[in-house]
PDB file of C-alpha atoms in Angstrom:
ATOM      1  CA  MET A   1      -0.065  -0.104   0.034  1.00 45.00           C
ATOM      2  CA  THR A   2       2.520   2.530   0.737  1.00 45.00           C
ATOM      3  CA  VAL A   3       4.425   1.754  -2.269  1.00 47.00           C
ATOM      4  CA  ALA A   4       1.519   1.793  -4.202  1.00 49.00           C
ATOM      5  CA  GLY A   5       0.484   5.435  -2.537  1.00 49.00           C
ATOM      6  CA  THR A   6       3.967   7.299  -3.172  1.00 46.00           C
ATOM      7  CA  ALA A   7       4.299   5.979  -6.634  1.00 47.00           C
ATOM      8  CA  ALA A   8       1.167   7.509  -8.017  1.00 47.00           C
ATOM      9  CA  PRO A   9       1.770  10.862  -6.881  1.00 50.00           C
ATOM     10  CA  ALA A  10       5.204  10.445  -8.360  1.00 48.00           C
ATOM     11  CA  THR A  11       4.041   9.595 -11.687  1.00 52.00           C
ATOM     12  CA  VAL A  12       1.667  12.327 -11.764  1.00 46.00           C
ATOM     13  CA  ARG A  13       4.357  14.719 -10.813  1.00 54.00           C
ATOM     14  CA  ASP A  14       6.191  13.101 -13.579  1.00 58.00           C
ATOM     15  CA  ALA A  15       3.264  13.464 -16.236  1.00 62.00           C
ATOM     16  CA  GLY A  16       3.018  16.975 -14.894  1.00 65.00           C
ATOM     17  CA  GLN A  17       6.671  18.047 -15.354  1.00 74.00           C
ATOM     18  CA  ALA A  18       6.909  16.619 -18.966  1.00 77.00           C
ATOM     19  CA  ARG A  19       3.734  18.699 -19.996  1.00 76.00           C
ATOM     20  CA  THR A  20       5.317  21.618 -18.634  1.00 78.00           C
ATOM     21  CA  ILE A  21       8.656  20.710 -20.320  1.00 83.00           C
ATOM     22  CA  LEU A  22       6.718  20.485 -23.561  1.00 82.00           C
ATOM     23  CA  ALA A  23       4.633  23.562 -23.290  1.00 80.00           C
ATOM     24  CA  THR A  24       7.868  25.550 -22.644  1.00 82.00           C
ATOM     25  CA  VAL A  25       9.973  24.405 -25.610  1.00 85.00           C
ATOM     26  CA  LEU A  26       7.086  24.301 -28.262  1.00 81.00           C
ATOM     27  CA  GLY A  27       7.136  28.182 -28.537  1.00 74.00           C
ATOM     28  CA  GLY A  28      10.548  28.133 -29.053  1.00 75.00           C
ATOM     29  CA  ALA A  29      10.383  25.298 -31.981  1.00 83.00           C
ATOM     30  CA  LEU A  30       7.567  27.528 -33.390  1.00 81.00           C
ATOM     31  CA  GLU A  31       9.869  30.801 -33.191  1.00 75.00           C
ATOM     32  CA  TRP A  32      12.560  28.581 -34.870  1.00 77.00           C
ATOM     33  CA  TYR A  33      10.182  26.852 -37.382  1.00 86.00           C
ATOM     34  CA  ASP A  34       8.789  30.271 -38.963  1.00 83.00           C
ATOM     35  CA  LEU A  35      12.001  31.884 -38.872  1.00 77.00           C
ATOM     36  CA  LEU A  36      13.239  29.468 -40.841  1.00 80.00           C
ATOM     37  CA  LEU A  37      10.331  28.993 -43.077  1.00 86.00           C
ATOM     38  CA  TYR A  38      10.806  32.971 -43.999  1.00 84.00           C
ATOM     39  CA  GLY A  39      14.077  32.336 -44.724  1.00 81.00           C
ATOM     40  CA  LEU A  40      13.443  29.107 -47.222  1.00 82.00           C
ATOM     41  CA  PHE A  41      10.636  31.117 -48.899  1.00 87.00           C
ATOM     42  CA  SER A  42      12.464  34.875 -48.946  1.00 84.00           C
ATOM     43  CA  VAL A  43      12.467  34.272 -53.025  1.00 83.00           C
ATOM     44  CA  THR A  44       8.856  33.543 -53.256  1.00 88.00           C
ATOM     45  CA  PHE A  45       8.188  36.556 -50.690  1.00 89.00           C
ATOM     46  CA  SER A  46      10.386  38.885 -53.119  1.00 87.00           C
ATOM     47  CA  ARG A  47       8.065  37.529 -56.209  1.00 87.00           C
ATOM     48  CA  LEU A  48       4.783  37.909 -54.270  1.00 90.00           C
ATOM     49  CA  PHE A  49       5.235  40.879 -51.621  1.00 89.00           C
ATOM     50  CA  PHE A  50       8.200  42.935 -52.920  1.00 86.00           C
ATOM     51  CA  SER A  51       7.979  43.064 -56.852  1.00 77.00           C
ATOM     52  CA  THR A  52       8.940  46.414 -58.235  1.00 66.00           C
ATOM     53  CA  GLY A  53       8.935  45.550 -61.687  1.00 63.00           C
ATOM     54  CA  ALA A  54      12.250  46.302 -62.266  1.00 56.00           C
ATOM     55  CA  GLY A  55      13.836  42.914 -61.705  1.00 59.00           C
ATOM     56  CA  GLY A  56      17.160  42.664 -60.389  1.00 58.00           C
ATOM     57  CA  ALA A  57      18.063  42.138 -56.743  1.00 66.00           C
ATOM     58  CA  GLN A  58      16.195  44.675 -55.139  1.00 72.00           C
ATOM     59  CA  PRO A  59      12.983  42.692 -54.622  1.00 77.00           C
ATOM     60  CA  LEU A  60      15.027  39.683 -52.758  1.00 73.00           C
ATOM     61  CA  LEU A  61      17.032  42.632 -50.947  1.00 75.00           C
ATOM     62  CA  LEU A  62      13.719  44.020 -49.563  1.00 79.00           C
ATOM     63  CA  SER A  63      12.515  40.177 -48.593  1.00 79.00           C
ATOM     64  CA  LEU A  64      15.454  39.375 -46.716  1.00 74.00           C
ATOM     65  CA  GLY A  65      15.489  43.058 -45.070  1.00 78.00           C
ATOM     66  CA  SER A  66      11.967  42.357 -44.055  1.00 78.00           C
ATOM     67  CA  PHE A  67      13.250  39.023 -42.325  1.00 75.00           C
ATOM     68  CA  GLY A  68      15.793  41.124 -40.663  1.00 77.00           C
ATOM     69  CA  VAL A  69      13.417  43.571 -38.880  1.00 81.00           C
ATOM     70  CA  ALA A  70      12.346  40.797 -36.633  1.00 80.00           C
ATOM     71  CA  PHE A  71      15.861  41.010 -35.106  1.00 79.00           C
ATOM     72  CA  VAL A  72      15.931  44.867 -34.634  1.00 82.00           C
ATOM     73  CA  VAL A  73      12.668  44.417 -32.012  1.00 86.00           C
ATOM     74  CA  ARG A  74      13.970  41.265 -30.632  1.00 84.00           C
ATOM     75  CA  PRO A  75      15.916  43.413 -27.724  1.00 82.00           C
ATOM     76  CA  LEU A  76      13.008  45.307 -26.924  1.00 87.00           C
ATOM     77  CA  GLY A  77      10.794  41.938 -26.650  1.00 86.00           C
ATOM     78  CA  ALA A  78      13.504  40.699 -24.447  1.00 84.00           C
ATOM     79  CA  ALA A  79      13.529  43.369 -22.256  1.00 83.00           C
ATOM     80  CA  TRP A  80       9.816  44.087 -21.919  1.00 86.00           C
ATOM     81  CA  LEU A  81       8.500  40.560 -22.047  1.00 84.00           C
ATOM     82  CA  GLY A  82      11.565  39.632 -19.430  1.00 81.00           C
ATOM     83  CA  SER A  83      10.521  42.063 -17.088  1.00 81.00           C
ATOM     84  CA  TRP A  84       6.995  41.147 -17.251  1.00 82.00           C
ATOM     85  CA  THR A  85       8.126  37.465 -16.966  1.00 82.00           C
ATOM     86  CA  ASP A  86      10.124  38.796 -13.418  1.00 78.00           C
ATOM     87  CA  ARG A  87       6.898  40.487 -12.288  1.00 80.00           C
ATOM     88  CA  HIS A  88       3.955  38.053 -13.239  1.00 78.00           C
ATOM     89  CA  GLY A  89       5.312  34.674 -13.393  1.00 79.00           C
ATOM     90  CA  ARG A  90       7.439  32.351 -16.075  1.00 79.00           C
ATOM     91  CA  ARG A  91       3.916  30.860 -17.353  1.00 81.00           C
ATOM     92  CA  SER A  92       2.306  34.069 -17.710  1.00 83.00           C
ATOM     93  CA  GLY A  93       5.386  35.322 -20.013  1.00 83.00           C
ATOM     94  CA  LEU A  94       5.560  32.177 -21.741  1.00 85.00           C
ATOM     95  CA  ILE A  95       1.727  32.359 -22.686  1.00 87.00           C
ATOM     96  CA  LEU A  96       1.784  35.753 -23.516  1.00 88.00           C
ATOM     97  CA  SER A  97       4.939  35.406 -26.181  1.00 87.00           C
ATOM     98  CA  SER A  98       3.195  32.489 -27.421  1.00 86.00           C
ATOM     99  CA  ALA A  99       0.111  34.197 -28.287  1.00 88.00           C
ATOM    100  CA  LEU A 100       1.825  37.176 -29.950  1.00 88.00           C
ATOM    101  CA  MET A 101       3.808  34.614 -32.082  1.00 87.00           C
ATOM    102  CA  THR A 102       0.884  32.875 -33.062  1.00 88.00           C
ATOM    103  CA  ILE A 103      -0.753  36.004 -34.244  1.00 90.00           C
ATOM    104  CA  GLY A 104       2.184  36.946 -36.492  1.00 88.00           C
ATOM    105  CA  THR A 105       2.542  33.468 -37.813  1.00 87.00           C
ATOM    106  CA  GLY A 106      -1.044  33.424 -38.583  1.00 88.00           C
ATOM    107  CA  ALA A 107      -0.799  37.082 -40.211  1.00 90.00           C
ATOM    108  CA  VAL A 108       2.063  35.966 -42.321  1.00 90.00           C
ATOM    109  CA  ALA A 109       0.111  32.758 -43.504  1.00 90.00           C
ATOM    110  CA  LEU A 110      -3.033  35.011 -44.692  1.00 92.00           C
ATOM    111  CA  ILE A 111      -1.990  38.076 -45.882  1.00 92.00           C
ATOM    112  CA  PRO A 112      -2.970  38.755 -49.182  1.00 93.00           C
ATOM    113  CA  ASP A 113       0.143  39.241 -51.797  1.00 91.00           C
ATOM    114  CA  SER A 114       0.688  42.461 -53.699  1.00 89.00           C
ATOM    115  CA  ARG A 115      -1.285  41.322 -56.644  1.00 88.00           C
ATOM    116  CA  SER A 116      -4.272  41.732 -54.561  1.00 90.00           C
ATOM    117  CA  ILE A 117      -3.708  44.868 -52.331  1.00 91.00           C
ATOM    118  CA  GLY A 118      -0.526  46.289 -54.215  1.00 88.00           C
ATOM    119  CA  PRO A 119       2.148  47.607 -51.809  1.00 88.00           C
ATOM    120  CA  ALA A 120       0.053  47.197 -49.017  1.00 91.00           C
ATOM    121  CA  ALA A 121       1.068  43.631 -48.758  1.00 90.00           C
ATOM    122  CA  GLY A 122       4.734  44.051 -48.332  1.00 90.00           C
ATOM    123  CA  LEU A 123       3.887  46.574 -45.049  1.00 91.00           C
ATOM    124  CA  LEU A 124       1.734  44.077 -43.462  1.00 92.00           C
ATOM    125  CA  LEU A 125       4.264  41.684 -43.805  1.00 90.00           C
ATOM    126  CA  VAL A 126       7.023  43.486 -42.347  1.00 90.00           C
ATOM    127  CA  VAL A 127       4.296  44.306 -39.725  1.00 91.00           C
ATOM    128  CA  SER A 128       3.989  40.838 -38.962  1.00 90.00           C
ATOM    129  CA  ARG A 129       7.370  40.019 -38.858  1.00 88.00           C
ATOM    130  CA  LEU A 130       7.718  42.975 -35.850  1.00 89.00           C
ATOM    131  CA  LEU A 131       4.991  41.309 -33.882  1.00 90.00           C
ATOM    132  CA  GLN A 132       6.993  38.165 -34.356  1.00 87.00           C
ATOM    133  CA  GLY A 133      10.612  39.500 -33.720  1.00 86.00           C
ATOM    134  CA  PHE A 134       9.045  41.059 -30.320  1.00 89.00           C
ATOM    135  CA  ALA A 135       7.215  38.026 -29.144  1.00 87.00           C
ATOM    136  CA  ALA A 136      10.679  35.802 -29.688  1.00 84.00           C
ATOM    137  CA  GLY A 137      12.907  38.352 -28.093  1.00 82.00           C
ATOM    138  CA  GLY A 138      10.792  37.594 -24.768  1.00 82.00           C
ATOM    139  CA  GLU A 139      10.304  34.148 -25.492  1.00 82.00           C
ATOM    140  CA  PHE A 140      14.054  32.556 -25.420  1.00 78.00           C
ATOM    141  CA  GLY A 141      14.726  34.379 -21.635  1.00 77.00           C
ATOM    142  CA  SER A 142      11.526  33.390 -20.317  1.00 79.00           C
ATOM    143  CA  ALA A 143      11.611  29.611 -21.272  1.00 81.00           C
ATOM    144  CA  SER A 144      15.581  29.138 -20.723  1.00 79.00           C
ATOM    145  CA  ALA A 145      14.624  30.401 -17.173  1.00 78.00           C
ATOM    146  CA  MET A 146      11.493  28.484 -16.841  1.00 80.00           C
ATOM    147  CA  LEU A 147      13.541  25.292 -18.034  1.00 83.00           C
ATOM    148  CA  ALA A 148      16.390  26.136 -15.995  1.00 80.00           C
ATOM    149  CA  GLU A 149      14.589  26.416 -12.767  1.00 76.00           C
ATOM    150  CA  ARG A 150      13.444  22.798 -13.137  1.00 75.00           C
ATOM    151  CA  ASP A 151      16.426  21.216 -11.510  1.00 75.00           C
ATOM    152  CA  PRO A 152      19.227  23.548 -10.069  1.00 76.00           C
ATOM    153  CA  VAL A 153      21.860  20.799 -10.588  1.00 81.00           C
ATOM    154  CA  ARG A 154      20.998  19.957 -14.133  1.00 84.00           C
ATOM    155  CA  ARG A 155      19.717  23.137 -15.671  1.00 82.00           C
ATOM    156  CA  GLY A 156      21.850  23.202 -18.139  1.00 85.00           C
ATOM    157  CA  PHE A 157      20.670  19.922 -19.683  1.00 88.00           C
ATOM    158  CA  TYR A 158      16.952  21.389 -18.965  1.00 87.00           C
ATOM    159  CA  ALA A 159      17.776  24.429 -20.831  1.00 85.00           C
ATOM    160  CA  SER A 160      18.809  22.641 -23.555  1.00 86.00           C
ATOM    161  CA  LEU A 161      16.120  20.950 -24.696  1.00 88.00           C
ATOM    162  CA  GLN A 162      14.821  24.524 -26.193  1.00 85.00           C
ATOM    163  CA  TRP A 163      17.604  23.985 -28.472  1.00 84.00           C
ATOM    164  CA  SER A 164      17.026  20.328 -28.995  1.00 88.00           C
ATOM    165  CA  ALA A 165      13.233  21.170 -29.839  1.00 87.00           C
ATOM    166  CA  SER A 166      14.452  24.072 -32.304  1.00 83.00           C
ATOM    167  CA  GLY A 167      16.364  21.589 -34.222  1.00 85.00           C
ATOM    168  CA  CYS A 168      13.349  19.504 -34.435  1.00 88.00           C
ATOM    169  CA  SER A 169      11.559  22.647 -35.911  1.00 86.00           C
ATOM    170  CA  VAL A 170      14.085  23.523 -38.263  1.00 84.00           C
ATOM    171  CA  THR A 171      14.174  19.716 -39.707  1.00 87.00           C
ATOM    172  CA  LEU A 172      10.494  19.854 -40.135  1.00 89.00           C
ATOM    173  CA  ALA A 173      10.663  23.263 -41.658  1.00 88.00           C
ATOM    174  CA  ALA A 174      13.244  22.112 -44.225  1.00 86.00           C
ATOM    175  CA  PHE A 175      11.251  19.099 -45.052  1.00 88.00           C
ATOM    176  CA  LEU A 176       8.066  20.687 -45.900  1.00 91.00           C
ATOM    177  CA  ALA A 177       9.622  22.897 -48.011  1.00 89.00           C
ATOM    178  CA  TRP A 178      11.064  20.367 -49.860  1.00 87.00           C
ATOM    179  CA  CYS A 179       7.976  19.063 -50.142  1.00 90.00           C
ATOM    180  CA  VAL A 180       6.225  21.806 -51.468  1.00 92.00           C
ATOM    181  CA  HIS A 181       8.978  22.621 -54.243  1.00 86.00           C
ATOM    182  CA  HIS A 182       8.882  18.862 -54.897  1.00 86.00           C
ATOM    183  CA  PHE A 183       5.143  18.396 -55.471  1.00 91.00           C
ATOM    184  CA  PHE A 184       4.131  21.916 -56.772  1.00 92.00           C
ATOM    185  CA  SER A 185       5.512  23.524 -59.608  1.00 90.00           C
ATOM    186  CA  ASP A 186       6.665  27.439 -59.270  1.00 87.00           C
ATOM    187  CA  ARG A 187       3.033  28.731 -60.445  1.00 91.00           C
ATOM    188  CA  GLN A 188       1.557  26.367 -57.849  1.00 93.00           C
ATOM    189  CA  ILE A 189       3.808  27.828 -55.326  1.00 92.00           C
ATOM    190  CA  ASP A 190       3.015  31.341 -56.133  1.00 91.00           C
ATOM    191  CA  ALA A 191      -0.821  30.892 -56.399  1.00 91.00           C
ATOM    192  CA  GLY A 192      -0.610  29.756 -52.654  1.00 91.00           C
ATOM    193  CA  ALA A 193       1.145  26.335 -52.198  1.00 94.00           C
ATOM    194  CA  TRP A 194       3.826  28.594 -50.327  1.00 93.00           C
ATOM    195  CA  ARG A 195       1.058  29.286 -47.544  1.00 94.00           C
ATOM    196  CA  LEU A 196       0.523  25.517 -46.216  1.00 94.00           C
ATOM    197  CA  PRO A 197       3.911  25.122 -44.386  1.00 93.00           C
ATOM    198  CA  PHE A 198       3.093  28.525 -42.387  1.00 91.00           C
ATOM    199  CA  LEU A 199      -0.825  27.269 -41.932  1.00 92.00           C
ATOM    200  CA  PHE A 200       0.696  24.313 -40.223  1.00 90.00           C
ATOM    201  CA  GLY A 201       2.934  26.826 -37.632  1.00 86.00           C
ATOM    202  CA  LEU A 202      -0.499  28.477 -37.206  1.00 86.00           C
ATOM    203  CA  VAL A 203      -2.225  25.342 -35.803  1.00 86.00           C
ATOM    204  CA  MET A 204       1.146  24.686 -33.627  1.00 85.00           C
ATOM    205  CA  GLY A 205       0.874  28.096 -31.924  1.00 84.00           C
ATOM    206  CA  PRO A 206      -2.736  27.727 -30.529  1.00 87.00           C
ATOM    207  CA  PHE A 207      -1.530  23.803 -29.165  1.00 86.00           C
ATOM    208  CA  ALA A 208       1.537  25.229 -27.861  1.00 83.00           C
ATOM    209  CA  THR A 209      -0.336  27.966 -26.002  1.00 84.00           C
ATOM    210  CA  TRP A 210      -3.101  25.727 -24.541  1.00 86.00           C
ATOM    211  CA  LEU A 211      -0.026  23.517 -23.245  1.00 83.00           C
ATOM    212  CA  ARG A 212       0.895  26.595 -21.292  1.00 83.00           C
ATOM    213  CA  LEU A 213      -2.191  27.496 -20.087  1.00 82.00           C
ATOM    214  CA  ARG A 214      -2.398  23.996 -18.300  1.00 80.00           C
ATOM    215  CA  SER A 215       1.551  24.247 -17.212  1.00 77.00           C
ATOM    216  CA  ALA A 216       2.598  24.935 -13.568  1.00 72.00           C
ATOM    217  CA  GLU A 217       4.576  28.032 -12.611  1.00 72.00           C
ATOM    218  CA  SER A 218       8.077  27.558 -12.085  1.00 67.00           C
ATOM    219  CA  ALA A 219       8.344  26.334  -8.019  1.00 65.00           C
ATOM    220  CA  ALA A 220      11.683  28.469  -8.081  1.00 63.00           C
ATOM    221  CA  PHE A 221       9.697  31.562  -9.356  1.00 63.00           C
ATOM    222  CA  SER A 222       6.899  30.785  -6.711  1.00 59.00           C
ATOM    223  CA  ARG A 223       9.304  30.937  -3.518  1.00 60.00           C
ATOM    224  CA  ARG A 224      10.412  33.896  -4.612  1.00 61.00           C
ATOM    225  CA  GLU A 225       9.363  36.901  -2.756  1.00 54.00           C
ATOM    226  CA  ASN A 226      10.398  40.324  -4.833  1.00 59.00           C
ATOM    227  CA  HIS A 227      12.067  40.498  -8.262  1.00 59.00           C
ATOM    228  CA  THR A 228      14.632  42.835  -9.474  1.00 58.00           C
ATOM    229  CA  PRO A 229      13.540  45.942 -11.549  1.00 60.00           C
ATOM    230  CA  LEU A 230      15.281  45.736 -15.030  1.00 60.00           C
ATOM    231  CA  ARG A 231      16.782  49.118 -14.950  1.00 65.00           C
ATOM    232  CA  GLU A 232      18.898  47.776 -11.633  1.00 64.00           C
ATOM    233  CA  ILE A 233      19.787  44.989 -13.481  1.00 61.00           C
ATOM    234  CA  VAL A 234      21.392  47.465 -16.289  1.00 62.00           C
ATOM    235  CA  ARG A 235      22.626  49.890 -13.548  1.00 66.00           C
ATOM    236  CA  GLY A 236      23.945  47.570 -11.101  1.00 65.00           C
ATOM    237  CA  ASP A 237      26.165  44.848 -13.308  1.00 66.00           C
ATOM    238  CA  LYS A 238      27.199  46.060 -16.227  1.00 71.00           C
ATOM    239  CA  ARG A 239      29.772  43.893 -17.094  1.00 74.00           C
ATOM    240  CA  ARG A 240      27.178  40.726 -16.907  1.00 71.00           C
ATOM    241  CA  VAL A 241      24.817  42.416 -19.079  1.00 70.00           C
ATOM    242  CA  ILE A 242      27.928  43.709 -21.733  1.00 74.00           C
ATOM    243  CA  LEU A 243      28.334  39.478 -21.651  1.00 71.00           C
ATOM    244  CA  ALA A 244      24.981  38.773 -22.416  1.00 68.00           C
ATOM    245  CA  ILE A 245      24.940  41.181 -25.105  1.00 68.00           C
ATOM    246  CA  GLY A 246      27.794  39.597 -26.741  1.00 68.00           C
ATOM    247  CA  THR A 247      26.475  36.133 -26.414  1.00 67.00           C
ATOM    248  CA  VAL A 248      24.129  36.745 -28.803  1.00 64.00           C
ATOM    249  CA  GLY A 249      26.734  36.940 -31.928  1.00 62.00           C
ATOM    250  CA  LEU A 250      27.105  33.172 -31.093  1.00 65.00           C
ATOM    251  CA  GLY A 251      23.605  32.635 -32.792  1.00 65.00           C
ATOM    252  CA  ALA A 252      24.500  34.638 -35.739  1.00 63.00           C
ATOM    253  CA  THR A 253      26.408  31.686 -37.503  1.00 66.00           C
ATOM    254  CA  GLY A 254      23.233  29.401 -36.874  1.00 67.00           C
ATOM    255  CA  SER A 255      20.861  32.109 -38.213  1.00 68.00           C
ATOM    256  CA  ALA A 256      22.862  32.410 -41.358  1.00 67.00           C
ATOM    257  CA  LEU A 257      23.930  28.885 -41.846  1.00 70.00           C
ATOM    258  CA  ASN A 258      19.940  28.015 -41.790  1.00 70.00           C
ATOM    259  CA  VAL A 259      18.260  31.009 -42.860  1.00 70.00           C
ATOM    260  CA  TYR A 260      20.583  32.687 -45.554  1.00 72.00           C
ATOM    261  CA  MET A 261      22.772  29.838 -46.984  1.00 76.00           C
ATOM    262  CA  PRO A 262      19.980  27.772 -48.700  1.00 76.00           C
ATOM    263  CA  THR A 263      18.605  31.096 -50.637  1.00 73.00           C
ATOM    264  CA  TYR A 264      22.518  31.756 -51.496  1.00 78.00           C
ATOM    265  CA  ALA A 265      22.576  28.264 -52.799  1.00 78.00           C
ATOM    266  CA  ARG A 266      19.733  28.133 -55.026  1.00 76.00           C
ATOM    267  CA  THR A 267      20.189  32.186 -56.361  1.00 75.00           C
ATOM    268  CA  VAL A 268      24.107  32.464 -56.250  1.00 79.00           C
ATOM    269  CA  LEU A 269      25.440  28.659 -56.457  1.00 78.00           C
ATOM    270  CA  HIS A 270      22.404  27.634 -58.890  1.00 79.00           C
ATOM    271  CA  LEU A 271      21.756  24.390 -56.702  1.00 77.00           C
ATOM    272  CA  SER A 272      18.617  22.580 -57.189  1.00 74.00           C
ATOM    273  CA  GLU A 273      16.268  23.055 -54.137  1.00 69.00           C
ATOM    274  CA  THR A 274      17.045  19.497 -52.792  1.00 69.00           C
ATOM    275  CA  GLY A 275      20.788  20.260 -52.483  1.00 73.00           C
ATOM    276  CA  SER A 276      20.172  23.444 -50.998  1.00 74.00           C
ATOM    277  CA  LEU A 277      18.069  22.299 -48.255  1.00 75.00           C
ATOM    278  CA  PHE A 278      20.063  19.147 -47.536  1.00 77.00           C
ATOM    279  CA  GLY A 279      22.704  21.432 -45.279  1.00 75.00           C
ATOM    280  CA  THR A 280      19.780  22.667 -43.154  1.00 78.00           C
ATOM    281  CA  VAL A 281      18.258  18.927 -42.681  1.00 81.00           C
ATOM    282  CA  VAL A 282      21.914  17.944 -41.638  1.00 82.00           C
ATOM    283  CA  SER A 283      22.105  21.192 -39.529  1.00 79.00           C
ATOM    284  CA  GLY A 284      18.604  20.483 -37.638  1.00 82.00           C
ATOM    285  CA  ILE A 285      19.877  17.100 -36.791  1.00 86.00           C
ATOM    286  CA  LEU A 286      22.775  18.380 -35.117  1.00 85.00           C
ATOM    287  CA  SER A 287      20.711  20.960 -33.453  1.00 83.00           C
ATOM    288  CA  ILE A 288      18.547  17.898 -31.904  1.00 87.00           C
ATOM    289  CA  VAL A 289      21.270  15.753 -30.590  1.00 88.00           C
ATOM    290  CA  LEU A 290      24.077  17.648 -29.586  1.00 87.00           C
ATOM    291  CA  PRO A 291      22.795  20.728 -27.500  1.00 87.00           C
ATOM    292  CA  PRO A 292      21.520  18.222 -24.384  1.00 88.00           C
ATOM    293  CA  VAL A 293      25.450  16.387 -24.674  1.00 88.00           C
ATOM    294  CA  PHE A 294      27.373  19.485 -24.212  1.00 87.00           C
ATOM    295  CA  ALA A 295      24.595  20.798 -21.827  1.00 86.00           C
ATOM    296  CA  GLY A 296      24.980  17.677 -19.814  1.00 85.00           C
ATOM    297  CA  LEU A 297      28.672  17.741 -19.757  1.00 85.00           C
ATOM    298  CA  GLY A 298      28.233  21.389 -18.838  1.00 83.00           C
ATOM    299  CA  ASP A 299      26.390  20.582 -15.603  1.00 82.00           C
ATOM    300  CA  ARG A 300      29.434  18.671 -14.620  1.00 85.00           C
ATOM    301  CA  THR A 301      32.256  20.629 -15.820  1.00 82.00           C
ATOM    302  CA  ALA A 302      33.156  24.697 -16.420  1.00 77.00           C
ATOM    303  CA  ARG A 303      30.940  25.840 -18.508  1.00 78.00           C
ATOM    304  CA  ARG A 304      33.206  28.865 -19.408  1.00 79.00           C
ATOM    305  CA  GLY A 305      35.207  26.736 -21.168  1.00 79.00           C
ATOM    306  CA  LEU A 306      32.790  25.032 -23.117  1.00 81.00           C
ATOM    307  CA  MET A 307      31.085  28.105 -24.212  1.00 80.00           C
ATOM    308  CA  ILE A 308      34.858  29.624 -25.331  1.00 81.00           C
ATOM    309  CA  THR A 309      35.716  26.386 -27.216  1.00 82.00           C
ATOM    310  CA  ALA A 310      32.121  26.773 -29.024  1.00 78.00           C
ATOM    311  CA  ALA A 311      32.215  30.102 -29.785  1.00 77.00           C
ATOM    312  CA  THR A 312      35.851  29.464 -31.045  1.00 82.00           C
ATOM    313  CA  ILE A 313      34.958  26.737 -33.556  1.00 79.00           C
ATOM    314  CA  GLY A 314      32.167  28.417 -34.632  1.00 74.00           C
ATOM    315  CA  GLY A 315      33.938  31.489 -35.515  1.00 74.00           C
ATOM    316  CA  LEU A 316      36.422  29.340 -37.670  1.00 79.00           C
ATOM    317  CA  ALA A 317      33.607  27.451 -39.395  1.00 72.00           C
ATOM    318  CA  ALA A 318      31.698  30.520 -40.079  1.00 69.00           C
ATOM    319  CA  TRP A 319      34.690  32.297 -42.173  1.00 73.00           C
ATOM    320  CA  PRO A 320      34.998  29.860 -45.353  1.00 68.00           C
ATOM    321  CA  LEU A 321      31.394  31.147 -45.673  1.00 64.00           C
TER     322      LEU A 321
END
């Protein structure tokens, strides 16, 4: 009786923790899914939303520029939503960021192209990207805090699950993009087939929000009696703030590899769709497997050395590109 009585609550706790982890990582997965899809279909967007009639590289540059604007507002989203999360809870912040991301993703999937509404199509697409960037900025920090607070001893491993989920979404986005280009002609893609992967993301967003509504608050946050305002963090520990800003550059290599390189391979190297997406699929698979391995190692050794080594290797690998 005692064994059965204690096993049941443990099973319930394990199920609740698994649901919370899944709800947490799904938002980050949606972010990377939409991020990569936009890059993979940037050539299509250049034709449908930014065509100037003059030809040349200008439409593609405008398309990639609208992709980049999302990164401009990410720091604002990180600051505002991060502060919100510190005041109202990890769960509350994640629900808000997931809802905003879903709205942005839905807008991208449903906006009429320039053949229907003219230049307003490109403007609405940029606004949608701004909303996604704002949500993504707050998503990463809030989700990382939620995962790291699951277990203080293995916080690196739990936080790395967000990267593994992102690797899954990268692989899925590349696969679905390949399916669209493989099964539909260019005319069919321009007619609306490009929207299919984005509509799938639109379905995933509400599901992630629903899971977060049912998830539990971080126990570590629940035990907190107060929070530190953002302005005090910036004023009080400038060294760590500068270091945190510097680590943003570590993700630039992955973004360039997964988002821009497939476009570069098609437009400059003239590779096939299959060939240009192959590297993205491989990158996604590695992103699933490697983060938990090295994060688990970091839980047992010095994280600083691992980060310096990873940054050095990433910089050297990016140089030929």
